[in-house]
Amino acid sequence: MTSQPPPETRAPSGAEEMTLSVGPPAHGGHCVARPAQDPAGRVVFVRHALPGETVRARMTERSAKIWRADAVEVLQASPDRVASVWPQAGPGGVGGGELAHVALPAQRTWKRWVLADCLRRIGGQEVHAAVAGLPEAAGSGSIAVEPMPSEADGAAHAQERRRAPGTATRTRVSLSVGPDGRAGMHAFRSGTVLPLDRLPLAVPAIQGIGLLERSRWRKHYRPGARIEAIAPSAGEPLVLIDGQVLTASARSTGRRRVEEVVEADALGLGPLRYSVHAEGFWQVHHQAPEVLVERVVRAALGARPGPDPSGPAPDLAEAGSGRRVLELYSGSGLLTLPLAMLVGSSGLVLSQEASGRAVGDARRNLHGWSRAHLATGRVTPRSVGRAATAFEGRGPDVVVLDPPRQGAGREVCRAIAALAPERIVLVACDPAALSRDLAVLLGSGYRLAAMSALDMFPHTHHFETISVLERG
């Protein structure tokens, strides 16, 4: 199969091109490739290709340390290549859809390879051996990347089956207005705004706003403006343009908050309601809050799984009663609320978050739950160490942390281990940072008890992991 990019994404006249044999994927959405005529030649990190392919590639970056390229023509295609669900994210296009040309099951295999490579290469032999020894890695030595419920085989509703798999999942979309007044996104590793004609990864509520229709939004769009579209699980979407809040019909509104409802029936809690500032952080995939709440809270409280691990856990309240939980990087209280509900009157949840706005949201969401104490401040080794005092000198039973992309870091992980909690639940959105943090925790006397990986970002190279560590 030969795949040609749109004319505007072709290599410019005179640009250096080469024929590459494509090898395994690398962290960041690239594949490791070498010149087809020189298998031992210089490594080139190529995008928009697949392992096993032969491609004609255009160089996009060449330095003494690294060479990068975009595949602009496929000379020998992988069987996992499909028609892109978002051609405008292809060669020379916008960032944010770098795996749109890969069949969805193959995307998860791609991410599994990347996770295994990072855990071995960055985490080191101790991390690699710990993961390989888990029951969930049996037979392969690596952790499978699971689809979200809406992408699982046979799970999609009839309407969802009519869409390309993995599309229409994002409840938050960021755009910019280009010099021509049209909405678009930045080209990959560039400040240039490329206009878009569709938003296939956005949920239908955002697609229906018509943000790419200049006629509807003309009076609000100015070159350089930043657009944020939010489609909450409850209520109408909002659009923020450089701080101005608009309704889906492009009318100004004083509404600056959205309501999110997270079903927690599997935890025996029913629907959880959250009030979040329109500019605040919330998980992007429409099912991510529900899945994270169930997975992380179960792991934190250590409830015994029943015959159906995905069903209600009748012993969860018993398992949580009296538990002392330290939650770091706690955001708007997504996990804080169910944890506070389950530790009971004799337990305590202490959360810490750097963003004052997020902590303000969490205070609204935790109103009435006196056993949750919310602290504002950057997570540092010193702030972690002070947690022992907050728990009446005994320290926490459990630490839950969901750090930003760069991870918690060596010193924070050491400070957590010094508290000697029975269990640590680490949520990570970057496999390299995960590998570094795991190496520190394993080297501090903890053992890896469980790990799962979730494909919360279809058609991109990103995914989420949840690791459970117990004191050795």
XYZ file of C-alpha atoms in Angstrom:
472
model
C 0.000 0.000 0.000
C 1.215 3.493 -0.804
C 0.038 6.391 1.292
C 0.453 9.951 0.058
C 0.003 12.897 2.431
C -2.156 15.843 1.414
C -0.360 18.275 -0.905
C 0.206 20.806 1.867
C 2.112 18.209 3.906
C 4.537 17.128 1.167
C 8.216 17.745 1.685
C 9.142 21.266 0.605
C 11.319 21.600 -2.458
C 14.933 20.834 -1.627
C 14.219 19.213 1.748
C 16.426 16.245 2.554
C 14.693 12.903 2.103
C 15.801 9.332 2.672
C 14.406 5.809 2.514
C 14.140 4.228 5.946
C 13.578 0.751 7.329
C 11.368 1.192 10.374
C 12.054 -0.637 13.621
C 10.378 -0.647 17.043
C 8.451 2.281 18.545
C 10.156 4.711 20.887
C 8.730 6.833 23.666
C 7.215 10.018 22.245
C 5.327 8.699 19.220
C 8.312 7.927 17.013
C 9.746 4.698 15.644
C 13.437 3.869 15.553
C 14.517 3.657 11.920
C 17.723 3.339 9.915
C 18.605 3.954 6.267
C 17.185 1.107 4.174
C 20.475 0.730 2.319
C 22.523 0.751 5.558
C 20.959 -1.342 8.364
C 23.815 -0.372 10.694
C 23.568 3.320 9.809
C 22.536 6.360 11.797
C 19.327 6.061 13.861
C 16.484 8.301 12.710
C 13.396 8.826 14.864
C 10.542 8.790 12.363
C 6.881 9.720 12.917
C 3.809 8.519 10.997
C 5.389 5.132 10.335
C 4.907 1.627 11.743
C 7.355 -1.099 12.769
C 8.331 -3.245 9.795
C 7.558 -0.624 7.171
C 9.798 0.896 4.533
C 9.091 4.585 4.057
C 10.312 7.634 2.264
C 10.907 10.208 4.974
C 11.538 13.941 5.085
C 14.072 15.178 7.639
C 12.589 17.604 10.165
C 15.483 17.894 12.619
C 19.151 17.091 12.289
C 21.710 17.754 14.998
C 24.802 16.089 16.361
C 22.635 14.231 18.910
C 19.425 13.357 17.109
C 17.845 13.031 13.688
C 14.078 13.226 13.235
C 11.911 12.714 10.186
C 8.305 12.389 9.013
C 7.247 9.509 6.799
C 5.757 11.121 3.688
C 5.303 8.010 1.550
C 4.849 4.361 2.518
C 6.792 2.043 0.201
C 6.061 -1.168 2.113
C 3.147 -1.020 4.539
C 2.497 -2.786 7.818
C -0.746 -4.807 8.044
C -1.577 -2.633 11.069
C -1.728 0.528 8.954
C -5.237 1.933 8.409
C -6.644 5.029 6.775
C -5.936 7.836 9.239
C -8.901 8.865 11.389
C -7.388 12.367 11.396
C -5.350 13.106 8.243
C -4.645 16.661 9.387
C -2.518 15.200 12.187
C -0.372 13.418 9.596
C 3.019 14.418 8.131
C 3.485 18.169 8.305
C 0.207 18.517 10.193
C -0.881 19.320 13.724
C 0.363 17.553 16.824
C -1.854 15.412 19.011
C -2.852 12.549 16.707
C 0.432 10.857 15.879
C -1.000 7.299 15.934
C -4.139 8.068 13.937
C -2.846 5.858 11.095
C -2.481 2.791 13.351
C -5.251 0.231 13.988
C -6.496 0.663 17.549
C -5.407 -2.799 18.822
C -1.970 -2.175 17.311
C -1.815 1.186 19.110
C -2.143 -0.657 22.394
C 0.581 -3.111 21.354
C 2.752 -0.106 20.434
C 2.209 1.370 23.925
C 2.882 -1.975 25.571
C 6.261 -2.116 23.832
C 7.082 1.440 24.890
C 6.109 0.734 28.503
C 8.230 -2.414 28.620
C 11.182 -0.618 27.035
C 11.038 2.307 29.487
C 10.697 0.037 32.515
C 13.757 -1.970 31.421
C 15.961 0.747 29.956
C 15.182 3.612 32.357
C 13.958 1.755 35.441
C 16.757 -0.783 35.330
C 16.969 -4.498 35.985
C 15.247 -4.371 39.381
C 12.174 -2.657 37.943
C 12.140 -4.918 34.885
C 12.310 -8.062 37.050
C 9.609 -6.786 39.403
C 7.203 -6.179 36.519
C 8.032 -9.467 34.802
C 7.242 -11.302 38.042
C 3.687 -9.966 38.285
C 0.810 -12.363 37.488
C -0.555 -9.839 34.979
C 2.742 -10.050 33.056
C 2.806 -13.857 32.987
C 3.811 -15.329 29.656
C 5.030 -12.101 28.114
C 6.953 -10.360 30.862
C 5.165 -7.097 30.043
C 1.945 -5.318 30.974
C -0.896 -5.151 28.455
C -2.399 -1.742 27.768
C -6.142 -2.115 28.280
C -8.808 -0.369 26.209
C -11.233 1.937 27.924
C -14.714 0.415 28.324
C -16.135 2.235 25.296
C -13.334 0.855 23.088
C -13.433 -2.699 24.414
C -14.595 -5.362 21.995
C -18.378 -5.595 21.895
C -18.843 -2.739 24.357
C -19.742 0.076 21.983
C -23.299 1.225 21.546
C -24.768 1.280 18.050
C -24.124 4.997 17.663
C -20.499 4.619 18.803
C -19.936 1.763 16.332
C -20.690 4.149 13.489
C -17.699 6.268 14.491
C -14.068 5.341 13.935
C -12.822 3.388 16.963
C -11.214 5.537 19.617
C -12.639 8.819 18.339
C -15.195 11.120 20.035
C -13.740 10.559 23.509
C -12.259 13.918 24.582
C -14.291 16.271 26.754
C -11.678 19.045 26.642
C -10.195 20.547 23.474
C -7.684 23.392 23.081
C -7.414 25.409 19.883
C -5.718 28.592 18.682
C -6.785 31.218 16.170
C -4.399 31.638 13.253
C -3.483 34.846 11.385
C -6.364 34.245 8.957
C -8.921 34.197 11.798
C -9.556 30.444 11.516
C -9.390 28.052 14.453
C -6.780 25.344 14.389
C -3.902 23.751 16.254
C -0.152 24.182 16.229
C 1.930 22.200 13.823
C 4.092 19.594 15.546
C 6.995 21.270 17.386
C 6.052 24.614 15.827
C 4.380 27.890 16.695
C 2.511 27.906 13.367
C -1.264 27.482 13.669
C -2.742 25.211 11.010
C -6.498 25.558 10.383
C -8.621 22.457 10.946
C -11.754 21.238 9.228
C -12.844 18.711 11.882
C -12.168 17.519 15.430
C -12.548 13.732 15.335
C -11.177 13.106 18.835
C -13.652 15.473 20.532
C -16.907 14.216 22.033
C -20.036 14.934 19.945
C -21.062 17.771 22.284
C -17.904 19.673 21.308
C -18.104 18.756 17.639
C -21.640 20.160 17.610
C -20.511 23.595 18.782
C -19.051 24.349 15.359
C -15.821 25.900 16.602
C -14.294 25.512 13.161
C -17.139 27.422 11.482
C -15.759 30.924 11.241
C -19.168 32.439 10.471
C -20.582 31.501 13.892
C -17.598 32.647 15.955
C -16.180 35.424 13.761
C -16.815 38.274 16.189
C -15.037 36.403 19.005
C -11.991 35.131 17.100
C -8.861 37.262 16.951
C -5.488 36.093 15.632
C -3.533 34.558 18.482
C -6.594 33.909 20.658
C -6.667 30.736 22.751
C -9.852 28.636 22.684
C -10.814 26.056 25.309
C -13.927 23.930 24.806
C -15.333 21.993 27.766
C -18.103 19.391 27.581
C -18.942 18.359 31.152
C -20.835 15.180 31.932
C -23.722 17.292 33.264
C -24.975 20.498 31.681
C -24.179 22.372 28.488
C -20.701 22.882 27.037
C -18.729 26.053 27.630
C -16.208 27.836 25.415
C -13.445 30.009 26.841
C -11.748 32.471 24.498
C -8.885 34.290 26.182
C -10.738 34.166 29.495
C -14.154 35.183 28.168
C -16.752 32.493 28.892
C -19.329 31.735 26.191
C -22.169 29.297 25.767
C -22.310 26.778 22.938
C -24.352 29.318 20.986
C -21.524 31.889 21.273
C -23.297 34.053 23.864
C -21.493 35.540 26.833
C -22.299 33.947 30.186
C -21.337 34.460 33.805
C -21.148 30.718 34.344
C -17.570 29.780 35.167
C -18.080 26.361 36.712
C -19.107 22.989 35.330
C -20.608 19.964 37.043
C -19.101 16.532 36.602
C -20.896 13.348 37.657
C -18.822 10.213 38.191
C -20.611 6.906 38.596
C -19.129 4.958 41.508
C -21.660 2.131 41.817
C -18.830 -0.416 41.722
C -17.558 1.090 44.981
C -21.029 1.079 46.521
C -21.143 4.880 46.501
C -23.510 5.719 43.644
C -22.982 8.901 41.603
C -20.367 11.366 42.847
C -20.846 15.039 41.996
C -18.036 17.515 41.467
C -18.017 21.245 40.820
C -14.968 22.271 38.791
C -13.828 25.683 37.568
C -14.107 25.915 33.799
C -10.363 26.554 33.573
C -9.508 23.822 36.066
C -8.000 20.420 35.351
C -10.216 17.403 34.714
C -9.466 14.089 33.048
C -9.840 14.359 29.258
C -11.297 10.967 28.286
C -15.011 10.876 29.044
C -14.667 7.590 30.959
C -11.361 8.333 32.693
C -12.798 9.740 35.962
C -14.994 6.696 36.546
C -12.272 4.188 35.700
C -9.635 5.946 37.802
C -11.919 6.287 40.807
C -12.729 2.586 40.764
C -9.195 1.330 40.109
C -7.288 3.660 42.425
C -9.683 3.582 45.378
C -9.850 -0.210 45.290
C -6.059 -0.381 45.196
C -5.618 2.188 47.967
C -7.980 0.526 50.409
C -6.884 -2.997 49.602
C -10.348 -4.523 49.419
C -10.439 -8.226 48.645
C -11.708 -8.758 45.094
C -14.880 -10.780 44.793
C -15.713 -13.355 42.113
C -16.252 -10.449 39.719
C -13.409 -7.927 40.274
C -15.295 -5.322 38.264
C -18.416 -5.600 40.399
C -19.272 -4.111 43.797
C -16.877 -4.880 46.645
C -19.047 -5.487 49.727
C -15.981 -5.356 51.996
C -14.724 -1.989 50.695
C -16.187 0.128 53.497
C -14.807 -2.352 56.013
C -11.393 -2.281 54.342
C -11.364 1.521 54.330
C -12.666 2.117 57.846
C -10.096 3.866 59.992
C -7.489 4.115 57.227
C -5.114 7.078 57.144
C -4.551 8.158 53.549
C -2.101 10.752 52.254
C -3.042 11.921 48.756
C -0.512 13.984 46.810
C -1.165 16.022 43.647
C -4.859 15.729 44.492
C -6.336 18.196 41.992
C -10.015 19.038 42.408
C -10.710 16.068 44.666
C -11.599 13.376 42.125
C -10.086 10.667 44.336
C -10.284 12.565 47.625
C -14.087 12.425 47.761
C -14.551 8.632 47.477
C -11.584 8.034 49.788
C -13.106 10.350 52.410
C -16.450 8.609 52.089
C -14.886 5.199 52.699
C -12.404 5.791 55.531
C -15.262 6.438 57.936
C -15.393 8.585 61.039
C -12.213 7.076 62.484
C -10.115 7.468 59.340
C -8.461 10.504 57.782
C -7.592 11.694 54.289
C -4.973 14.407 53.966
C -4.583 15.784 50.438
C -2.059 18.221 49.011
C -2.227 20.146 45.744
C -0.154 23.067 44.424
C -2.988 24.799 42.559
C -5.021 27.076 44.803
C -7.886 27.023 42.312
C -7.981 23.217 42.364
C -7.949 23.156 46.164
C -10.825 25.639 46.144
C -12.753 23.235 43.908
C -11.887 20.349 46.230
C -13.221 22.272 49.239
C -16.560 22.614 47.468
C -16.567 18.951 46.543
C -15.578 17.755 50.034
C -17.939 20.090 51.901
C -19.327 18.259 54.891
C -16.645 15.570 54.981
C -14.766 16.515 58.149
C -12.312 13.625 57.871
C -10.730 15.141 54.771
C -8.094 17.828 55.316
C -7.028 19.749 52.222
C -3.657 21.492 52.012
C -2.430 23.932 49.384
C 1.212 23.820 48.444
C 3.789 22.302 46.176
C 4.659 18.679 46.932
C 8.220 18.650 48.279
C 10.220 16.270 50.464
C 9.633 18.640 53.396
C 5.860 18.837 52.871
C 5.674 15.048 52.592
C 7.667 14.685 55.803
C 5.253 16.955 57.661
C 2.440 14.477 56.928
C 3.510 12.315 59.864
C 2.545 15.140 62.212
C -0.839 15.567 60.537
C -1.575 11.897 61.187
C -0.906 12.301 64.917
C 2.669 11.166 64.534
C 1.769 7.715 63.221
C 2.140 8.409 59.532
C -0.258 7.311 56.779
C -1.320 3.755 56.070
C -1.569 4.529 52.362
C -0.062 7.116 50.033
C -1.822 7.866 46.745
C -0.029 10.094 44.254
C -0.861 11.248 40.747
C 2.066 13.516 39.810
C 2.365 15.616 36.647
C 4.091 14.306 33.535
C 7.613 14.710 34.927
C 6.809 12.380 37.811
C 7.271 12.801 41.567
C 11.052 12.672 41.427
C 13.749 10.981 43.460
C 13.574 13.094 46.628
C 9.776 13.085 46.929
C 9.712 9.302 46.415
C 12.347 8.867 49.116
C 10.340 11.082 51.470
C 7.232 8.980 50.819
C 9.133 5.779 51.549
C 10.476 7.319 54.774
C 6.890 7.586 56.033
C 6.751 3.773 55.781
C 3.139 3.451 54.570
C 1.854 -0.076 54.079
C 0.855 0.678 50.512
C 1.683 3.220 47.800
C -0.550 3.719 44.770
C 1.254 5.576 41.983
C -0.720 6.922 39.011
C 1.511 7.981 36.117
C 0.887 9.408 32.661
C 4.470 9.093 31.407
C 6.275 5.731 31.258
C 9.747 7.273 31.555
C 8.826 9.173 34.736
C 7.051 6.076 36.057
C 10.203 4.016 35.543
C 12.371 6.490 37.438
C 9.934 6.762 40.353
C 9.514 2.987 40.589
C 13.266 2.499 40.699
C 13.505 4.781 43.743
C 10.583 3.165 45.559
C 11.803 -0.381 44.917
C 15.238 0.676 46.097
C 13.656 2.040 49.287
C 12.282 -1.277 50.502
C 8.998 -1.594 48.585
C 7.884 -4.401 46.320
C 5.673 -4.091 43.272
C 2.347 -5.814 43.978
C 0.337 -4.897 40.865
C 0.399 -2.764 37.728
C -2.159 -1.920 35.061
C -2.036 0.322 32.010
C -5.011 2.093 30.446
C -5.368 3.531 26.947
C -6.951 6.820 28.018
C -5.591 8.714 25.000
C -6.459 6.795 21.798
C -4.673 7.889 18.604
C -1.827 9.466 20.576
C 1.255 7.883 22.159
C 0.029 8.707 25.683
C -1.450 6.253 28.208
C -1.953 5.971 31.970
C -0.535 3.453 34.436
C -1.498 2.492 37.976
C 1.135 0.801 40.138
C 0.576 -0.647 43.605
C 3.562 -1.059 45.903
C 3.650 -2.679 49.316
C 6.227 -2.520 52.039
C 8.613 -5.457 51.648
